[in-house]
Coordinates of C-alpha atoms in Angstrom, one line a residue:
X1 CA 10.1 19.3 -6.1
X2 CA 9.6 17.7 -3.1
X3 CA 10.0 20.6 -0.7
X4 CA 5.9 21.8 -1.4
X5 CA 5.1 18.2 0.2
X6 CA 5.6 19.7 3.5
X7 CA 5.0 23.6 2.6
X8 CA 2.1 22.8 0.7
X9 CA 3.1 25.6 -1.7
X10 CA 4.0 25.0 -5.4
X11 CA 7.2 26.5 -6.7
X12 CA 6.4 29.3 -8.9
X13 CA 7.1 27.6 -12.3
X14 CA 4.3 24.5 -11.7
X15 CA 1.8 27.2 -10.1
X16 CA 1.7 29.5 -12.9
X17 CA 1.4 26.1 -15.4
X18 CA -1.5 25.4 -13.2
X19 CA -3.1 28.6 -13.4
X20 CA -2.5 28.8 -17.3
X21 CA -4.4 25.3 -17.4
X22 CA -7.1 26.6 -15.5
X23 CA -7.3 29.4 -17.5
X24 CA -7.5 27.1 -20.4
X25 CA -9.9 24.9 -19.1
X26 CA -12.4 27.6 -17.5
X27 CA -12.4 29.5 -21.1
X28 CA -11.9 26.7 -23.7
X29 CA -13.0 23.4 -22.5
X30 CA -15.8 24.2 -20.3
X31 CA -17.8 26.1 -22.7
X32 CA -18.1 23.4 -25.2
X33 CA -17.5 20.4 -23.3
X34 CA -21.8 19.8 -22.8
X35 CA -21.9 20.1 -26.7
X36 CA -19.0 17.3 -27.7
X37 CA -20.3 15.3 -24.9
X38 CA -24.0 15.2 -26.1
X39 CA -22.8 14.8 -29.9
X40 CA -20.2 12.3 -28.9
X41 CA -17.5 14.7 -30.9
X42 CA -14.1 14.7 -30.8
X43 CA -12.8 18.1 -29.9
X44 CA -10.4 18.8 -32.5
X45 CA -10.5 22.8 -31.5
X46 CA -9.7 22.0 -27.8
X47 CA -7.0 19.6 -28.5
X48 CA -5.6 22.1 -31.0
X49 CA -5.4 24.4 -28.5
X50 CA -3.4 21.7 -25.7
X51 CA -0.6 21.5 -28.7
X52 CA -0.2 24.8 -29.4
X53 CA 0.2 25.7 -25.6
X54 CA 2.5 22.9 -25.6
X55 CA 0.9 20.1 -23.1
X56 CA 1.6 16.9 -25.4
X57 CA 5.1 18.0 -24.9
X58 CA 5.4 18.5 -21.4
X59 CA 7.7 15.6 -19.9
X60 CA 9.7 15.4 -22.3
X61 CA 13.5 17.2 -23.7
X62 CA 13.4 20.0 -26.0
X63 CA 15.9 17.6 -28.5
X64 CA 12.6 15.9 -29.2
X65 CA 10.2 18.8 -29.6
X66 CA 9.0 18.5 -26.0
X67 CA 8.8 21.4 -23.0
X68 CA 11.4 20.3 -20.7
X69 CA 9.5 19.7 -17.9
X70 CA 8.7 16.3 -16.0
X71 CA 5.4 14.0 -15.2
X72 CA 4.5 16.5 -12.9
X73 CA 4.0 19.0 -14.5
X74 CA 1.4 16.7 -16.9
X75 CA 0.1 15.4 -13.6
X76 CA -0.9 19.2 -13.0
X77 CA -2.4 20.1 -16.5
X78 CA -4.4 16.9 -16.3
X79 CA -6.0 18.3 -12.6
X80 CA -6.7 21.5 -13.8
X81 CA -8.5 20.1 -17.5
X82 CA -10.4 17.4 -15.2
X83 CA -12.0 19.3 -13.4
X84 CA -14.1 20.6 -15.9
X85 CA -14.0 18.0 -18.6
X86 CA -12.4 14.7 -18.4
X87 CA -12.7 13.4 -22.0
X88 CA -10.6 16.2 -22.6
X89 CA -8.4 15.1 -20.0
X90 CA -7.8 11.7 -20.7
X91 CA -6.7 12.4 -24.2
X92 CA -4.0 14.3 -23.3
X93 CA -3.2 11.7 -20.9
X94 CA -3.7 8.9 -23.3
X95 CA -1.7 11.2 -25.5
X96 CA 1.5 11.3 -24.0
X97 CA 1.6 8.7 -21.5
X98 CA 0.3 5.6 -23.7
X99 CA 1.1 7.2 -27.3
X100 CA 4.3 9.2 -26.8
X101 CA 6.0 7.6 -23.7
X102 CA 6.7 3.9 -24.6
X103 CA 8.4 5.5 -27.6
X104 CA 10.7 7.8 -25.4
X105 CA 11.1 5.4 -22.6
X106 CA 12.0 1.8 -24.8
X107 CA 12.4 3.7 -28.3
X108 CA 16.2 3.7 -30.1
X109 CA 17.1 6.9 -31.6
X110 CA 15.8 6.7 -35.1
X111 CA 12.6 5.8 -33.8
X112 CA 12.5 8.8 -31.4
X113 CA 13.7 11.2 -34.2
X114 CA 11.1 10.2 -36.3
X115 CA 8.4 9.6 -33.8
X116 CA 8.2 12.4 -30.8
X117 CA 8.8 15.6 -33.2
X118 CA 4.8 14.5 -34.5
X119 CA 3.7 13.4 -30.9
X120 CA 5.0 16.2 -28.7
X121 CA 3.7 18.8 -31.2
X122 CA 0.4 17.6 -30.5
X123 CA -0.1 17.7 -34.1
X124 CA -0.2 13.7 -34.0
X125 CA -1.7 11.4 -31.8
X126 CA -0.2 8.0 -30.6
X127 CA -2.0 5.1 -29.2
X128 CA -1.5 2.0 -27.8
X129 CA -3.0 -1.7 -28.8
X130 CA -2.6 -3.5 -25.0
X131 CA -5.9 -4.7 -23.9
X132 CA -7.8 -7.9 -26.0
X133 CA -11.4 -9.3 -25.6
X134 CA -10.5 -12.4 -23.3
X135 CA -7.2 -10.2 -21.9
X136 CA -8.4 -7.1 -19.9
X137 CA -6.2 -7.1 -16.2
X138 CA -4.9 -10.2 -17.6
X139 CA -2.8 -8.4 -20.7
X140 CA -0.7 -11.4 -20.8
X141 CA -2.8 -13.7 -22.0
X142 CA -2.3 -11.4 -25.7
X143 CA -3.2 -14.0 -28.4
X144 CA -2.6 -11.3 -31.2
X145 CA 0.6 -12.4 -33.4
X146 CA 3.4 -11.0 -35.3
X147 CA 5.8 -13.0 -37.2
X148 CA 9.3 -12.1 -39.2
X149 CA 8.5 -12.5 -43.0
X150 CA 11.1 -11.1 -45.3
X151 CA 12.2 -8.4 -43.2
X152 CA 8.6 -7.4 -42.0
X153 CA 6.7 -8.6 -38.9
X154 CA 3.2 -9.8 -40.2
X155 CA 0.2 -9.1 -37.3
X156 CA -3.0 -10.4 -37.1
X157 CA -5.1 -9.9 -34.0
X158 CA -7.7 -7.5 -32.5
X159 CA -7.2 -4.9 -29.8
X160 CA -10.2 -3.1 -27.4
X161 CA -10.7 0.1 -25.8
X162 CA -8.2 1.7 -27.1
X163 CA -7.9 5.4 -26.9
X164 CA -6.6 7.9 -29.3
X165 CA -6.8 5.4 -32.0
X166 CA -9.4 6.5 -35.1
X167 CA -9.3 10.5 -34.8
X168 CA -8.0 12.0 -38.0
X169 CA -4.8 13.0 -36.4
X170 CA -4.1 9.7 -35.2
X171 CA -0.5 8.7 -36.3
X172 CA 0.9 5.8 -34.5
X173 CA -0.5 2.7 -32.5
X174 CA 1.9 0.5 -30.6
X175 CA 0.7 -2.8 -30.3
X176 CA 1.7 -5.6 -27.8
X177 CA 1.6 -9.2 -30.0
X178 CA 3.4 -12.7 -29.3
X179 CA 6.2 -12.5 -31.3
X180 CA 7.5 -16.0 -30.4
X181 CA 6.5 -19.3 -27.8
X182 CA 8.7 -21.7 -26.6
X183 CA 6.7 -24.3 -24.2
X184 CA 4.3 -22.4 -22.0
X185 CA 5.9 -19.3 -22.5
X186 CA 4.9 -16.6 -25.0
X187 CA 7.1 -13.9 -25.8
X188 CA 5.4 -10.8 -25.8
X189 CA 7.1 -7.4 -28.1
X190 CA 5.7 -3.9 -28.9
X191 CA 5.8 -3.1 -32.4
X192 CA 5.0 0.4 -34.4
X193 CA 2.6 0.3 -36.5
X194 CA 2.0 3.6 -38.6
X195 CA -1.5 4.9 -39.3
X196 CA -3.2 4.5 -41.9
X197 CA -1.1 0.9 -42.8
X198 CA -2.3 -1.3 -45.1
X199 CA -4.8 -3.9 -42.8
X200 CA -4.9 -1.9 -40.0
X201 CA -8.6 -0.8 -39.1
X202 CA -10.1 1.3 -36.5
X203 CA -13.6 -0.2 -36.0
X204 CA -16.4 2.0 -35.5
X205 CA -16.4 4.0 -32.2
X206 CA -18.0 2.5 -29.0
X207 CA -21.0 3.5 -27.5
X208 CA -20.2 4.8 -23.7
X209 CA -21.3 5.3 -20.8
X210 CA -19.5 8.6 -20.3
X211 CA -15.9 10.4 -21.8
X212 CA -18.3 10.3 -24.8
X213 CA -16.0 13.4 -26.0
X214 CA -13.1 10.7 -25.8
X215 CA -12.0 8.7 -29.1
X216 CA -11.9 5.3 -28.5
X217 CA -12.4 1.6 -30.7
X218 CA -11.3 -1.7 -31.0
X219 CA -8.6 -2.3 -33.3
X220 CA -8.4 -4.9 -36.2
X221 CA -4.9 -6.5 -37.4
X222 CA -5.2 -8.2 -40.5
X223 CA -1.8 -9.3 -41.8
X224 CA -0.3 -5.6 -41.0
X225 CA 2.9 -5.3 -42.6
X226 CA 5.7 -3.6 -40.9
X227 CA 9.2 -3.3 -41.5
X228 CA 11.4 -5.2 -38.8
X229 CA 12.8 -2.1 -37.1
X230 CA 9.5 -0.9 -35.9
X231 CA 10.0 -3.7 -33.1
X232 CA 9.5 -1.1 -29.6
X233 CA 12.6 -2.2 -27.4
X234 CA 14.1 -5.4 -26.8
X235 CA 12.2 -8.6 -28.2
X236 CA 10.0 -10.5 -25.6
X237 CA 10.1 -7.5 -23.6
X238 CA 6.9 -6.1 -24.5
X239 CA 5.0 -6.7 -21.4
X240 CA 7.4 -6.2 -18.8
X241 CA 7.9 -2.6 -20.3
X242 CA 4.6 -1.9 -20.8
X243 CA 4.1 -2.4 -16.9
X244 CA 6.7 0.6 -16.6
X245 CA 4.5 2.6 -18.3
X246 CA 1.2 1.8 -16.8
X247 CA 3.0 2.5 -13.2
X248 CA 3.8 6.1 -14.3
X249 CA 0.6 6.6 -16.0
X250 CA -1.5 5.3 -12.7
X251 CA -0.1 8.7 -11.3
X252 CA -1.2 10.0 -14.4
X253 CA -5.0 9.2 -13.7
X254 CA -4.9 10.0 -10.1
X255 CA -4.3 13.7 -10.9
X256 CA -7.2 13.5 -13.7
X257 CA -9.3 11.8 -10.9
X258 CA -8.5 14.6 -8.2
X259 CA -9.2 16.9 -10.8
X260 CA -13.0 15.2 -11.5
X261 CA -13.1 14.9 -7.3
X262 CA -12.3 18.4 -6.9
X263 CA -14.3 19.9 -10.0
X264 CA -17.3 18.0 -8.3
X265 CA -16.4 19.9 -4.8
X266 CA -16.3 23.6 -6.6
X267 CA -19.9 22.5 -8.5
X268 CA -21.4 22.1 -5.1
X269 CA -20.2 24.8 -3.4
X270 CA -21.5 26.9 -6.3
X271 CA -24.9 25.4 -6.1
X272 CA -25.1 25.1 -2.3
X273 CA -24.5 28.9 -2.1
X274 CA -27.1 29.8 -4.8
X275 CA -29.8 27.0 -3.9
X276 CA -32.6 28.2 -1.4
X277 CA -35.0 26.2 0.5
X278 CA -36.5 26.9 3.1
X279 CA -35.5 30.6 3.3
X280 CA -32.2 29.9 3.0
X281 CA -29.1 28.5 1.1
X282 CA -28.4 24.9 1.6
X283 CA -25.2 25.1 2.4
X284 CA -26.4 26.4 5.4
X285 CA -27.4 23.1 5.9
X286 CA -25.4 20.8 8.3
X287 CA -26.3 18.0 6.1
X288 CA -24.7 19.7 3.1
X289 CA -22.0 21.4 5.4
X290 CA -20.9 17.9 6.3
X291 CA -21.7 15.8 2.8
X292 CA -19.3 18.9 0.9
X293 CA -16.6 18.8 3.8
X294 CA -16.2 14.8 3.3
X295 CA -15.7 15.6 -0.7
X296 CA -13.2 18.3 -0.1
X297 CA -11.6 15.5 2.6
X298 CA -11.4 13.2 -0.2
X299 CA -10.0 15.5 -3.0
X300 CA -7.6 16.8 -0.9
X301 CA -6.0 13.1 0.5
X302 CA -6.0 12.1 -3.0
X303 CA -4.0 14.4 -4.1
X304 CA -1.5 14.3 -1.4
X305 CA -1.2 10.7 -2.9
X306 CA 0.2 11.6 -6.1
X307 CA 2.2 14.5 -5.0
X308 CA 3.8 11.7 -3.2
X309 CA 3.9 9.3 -5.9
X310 CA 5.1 11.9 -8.4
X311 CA 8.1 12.9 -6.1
X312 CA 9.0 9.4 -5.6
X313 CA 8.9 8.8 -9.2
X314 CA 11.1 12.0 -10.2
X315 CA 13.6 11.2 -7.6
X316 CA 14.6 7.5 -8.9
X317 CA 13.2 6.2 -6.2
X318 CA 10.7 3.2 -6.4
X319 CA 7.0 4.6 -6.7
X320 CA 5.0 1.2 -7.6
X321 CA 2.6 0.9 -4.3
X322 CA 2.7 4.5 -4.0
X323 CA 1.1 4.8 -8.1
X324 CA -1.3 2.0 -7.1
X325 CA -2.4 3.7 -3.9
X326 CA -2.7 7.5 -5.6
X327 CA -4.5 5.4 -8.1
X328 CA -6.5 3.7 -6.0
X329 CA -7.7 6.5 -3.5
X330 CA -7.8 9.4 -6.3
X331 CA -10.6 6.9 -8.3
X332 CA -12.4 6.1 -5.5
X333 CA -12.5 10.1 -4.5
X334 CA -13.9 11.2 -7.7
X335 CA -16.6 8.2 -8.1
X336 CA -18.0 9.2 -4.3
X337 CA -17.9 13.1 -4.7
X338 CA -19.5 12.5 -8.1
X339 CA -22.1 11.1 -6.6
X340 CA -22.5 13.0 -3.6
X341 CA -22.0 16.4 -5.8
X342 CA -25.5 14.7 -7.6
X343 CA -27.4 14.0 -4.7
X344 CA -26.6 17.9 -3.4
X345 CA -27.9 18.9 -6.4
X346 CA -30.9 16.9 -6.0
X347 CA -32.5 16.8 -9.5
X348 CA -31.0 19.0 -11.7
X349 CA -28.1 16.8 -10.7
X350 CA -29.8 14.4 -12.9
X351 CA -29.8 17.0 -15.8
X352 CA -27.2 16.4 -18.4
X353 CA -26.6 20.1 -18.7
X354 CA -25.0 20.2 -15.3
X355 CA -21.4 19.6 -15.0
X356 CA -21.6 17.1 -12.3
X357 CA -24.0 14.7 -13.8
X358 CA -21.3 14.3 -16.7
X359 CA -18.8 13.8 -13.7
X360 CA -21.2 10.8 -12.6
X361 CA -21.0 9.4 -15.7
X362 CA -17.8 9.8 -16.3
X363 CA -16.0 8.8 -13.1
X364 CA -16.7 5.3 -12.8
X365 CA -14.2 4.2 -15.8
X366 CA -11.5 5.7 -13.8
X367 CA -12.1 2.8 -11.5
X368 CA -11.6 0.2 -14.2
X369 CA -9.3 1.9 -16.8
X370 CA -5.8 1.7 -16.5
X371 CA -6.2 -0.9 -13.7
X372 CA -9.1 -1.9 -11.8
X373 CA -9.3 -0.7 -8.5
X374 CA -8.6 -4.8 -7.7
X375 CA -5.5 -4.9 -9.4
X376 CA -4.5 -1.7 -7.2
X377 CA -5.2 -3.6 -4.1
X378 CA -3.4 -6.7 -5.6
X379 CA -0.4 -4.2 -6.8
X380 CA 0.0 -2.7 -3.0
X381 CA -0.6 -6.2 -0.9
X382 CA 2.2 -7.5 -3.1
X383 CA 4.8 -4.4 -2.6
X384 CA 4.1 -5.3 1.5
X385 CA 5.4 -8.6 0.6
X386 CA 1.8 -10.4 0.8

């Protein structure tokens, strides 16, 4: 894989999975992505269409219902669908990188069995309970609780912003709950819990700025009842895994962030070629010349960053500063060519019904979610031994 860094060419099998996505995404998503974002409607059709192409599966082994490819490949599907929508987007990554990963990554073998047939298929969805009210970048301070009682771990707690977690396909949450303190330390576990179960509620959706085509809702716990062997991995080691995960999946949203960065580039281009003032196109304009070669700039270092990150990743090598720098460059990308794609537009940019003003809305959470851009800073001052 890591031969294109320098050629700059994809090998042939992750070129045509791009071009498939893009396919997808240009005939699909895009022509019904204004509608589920103005209705705020989950787009069962679309993500019906992912599964049966086979995306929720992608990084993981044929033995578990999955494609047989790697996180790159993902990383390439979830360019090409954010581009054009990234509600779309960012359940599929939600899907398999905070649903269906912590089970293959910490799961034992009944749990995988039972578990990645449902969430590779697409058919299910998978979620997972980490971030709490007074616990956002701090996820350690979890106060919700699960305690052995007859065989069963008893949970009581509430979860927020969590994607993936009330659609109707919606199978599994994970949720991260002290299972234990001793002094100032509180163990931390992940734990199954199976949707629907008995005290387990999905609160009514949020309100959002954008990815308003995006399921997400704080989650209520009240004395769930699971059996013991839904415990995710060891005991006490719910956190530090869960850290795993959010490294891979910060590589995860950098491609979905190029994607938005990039999507925003094509928009303007588009318009800057069609737009006349003045008796002639604005991209004729050096101001616009200049303001859509910066965005292109930005895309395309961005996603040099999570080529990188990915290769690192797939190789065995350490990728954590590398994930928080693709992170941290691919967010900041997409937030500034989302705004400069509105300002080219001028005031249709202001207009709902064009792409780029749902790219303005949406591209500011990819700042905050999955890490702010602070904890990036804080993640790559502390691999340079700061």
């Amino acid at each position: 894989m890591t031969d294109f860094l320098s050629t700059g060419t994809l090998p042939d099998e992750y070129a045509q999975l791009a071009k498939t996505v893009r396919d997808f995404a240009q005939t699909v998503v895009a022509p019904v992505a204004a509608e589920h974002d103005a209705q705020h409607t989950f787009p069962y059709e679309v993500v019906a269409g992912m599964a049966e192409m086979g995306l929720f599966g992608l990084p993981f082994p044929e033995e578990y219902g999955g494609m047989g490819g790697d996180y790159f490949a993902l990383c390439l599907a979830l360019e090409e669908l954010g581009k054009v929508d990234q509600s779309v987007a960012i359940t599929l990554e939600a899907g398999v990188s905070l649903g269906a990963m912590p089970v293959y990554r910490f799961g034992n073998e009944a749990q995988k069995q039972e578990w990645l047939p449902q969430l590779t298929s697409g058919q299910a969805l998978g979620a997972f309970g980490l971030t709490e009210a007074g616990g956002g970048t701090d996820a350690g301070a979890t106060k919700t609780t699960a305690r052995l009682d007859d065989g069963h771990w008893v949970i009581n707690g509430t979860k927020q912003f969590i994607t993936n977690s009330g659609t109707d396909i919606t199978r599994l949450v994970t949720v991260t709950a002290v299972t234990g303190v001793s002094g100032d330390n509180r163990e931390i576990s992940s734990i199954l819990v199976p949707v629907p179960t008995a005290g387990f509620t999905a609160e009514p959706a949020y309100d959002k700025v954008g990815w308003n085509a995006s399921d997400t809702h704080p989650l209520t716990f009240d004395d769930v009842r699971v059996p013991e062997e839904n415990l995710l991995g060891e005991r006490g080691r719910g956190y530090a895994n869960f850290l795993r995960i959010l490294d891979e999946g910060r590589i995860a949203i950098a491609a979905l962030s190029v994607g938005a960065a990039q999507g925003c580039v094509d928009e303007s281009v588009k318009y800057a070629r069609e737009r006349a003032a003045f008796g002639q196109p604005i991209g004729k304009f050096q101001a616009i010349e200049f303001k859509i070669a910066r965005m292109e700039a930005r895309a395309h270092a961005a996603r040099a960053a999570y080529y990188d990150a990915a290769a690192l990743m797939l190789a065995g090598r350490p990728f954590k500063k590398e994930a928080a720098i693709a992170k941290l460059v691919a967010s900041e990308a997409a937030m500034d060519n989302a705004r400069d794609a509105t300002q080219i537009h001028g005031g249709y940019g202001f207009m709902n019904e064009y792409p780029v003003a749902r790219h303005y809305r949406d591209s500011k959470i990819l700042e905050i979610g999955e890490g702010t851009t602070e904890v990036q800073l804080m993640v790559i001052a502390r691999q340079m031994g700061m």
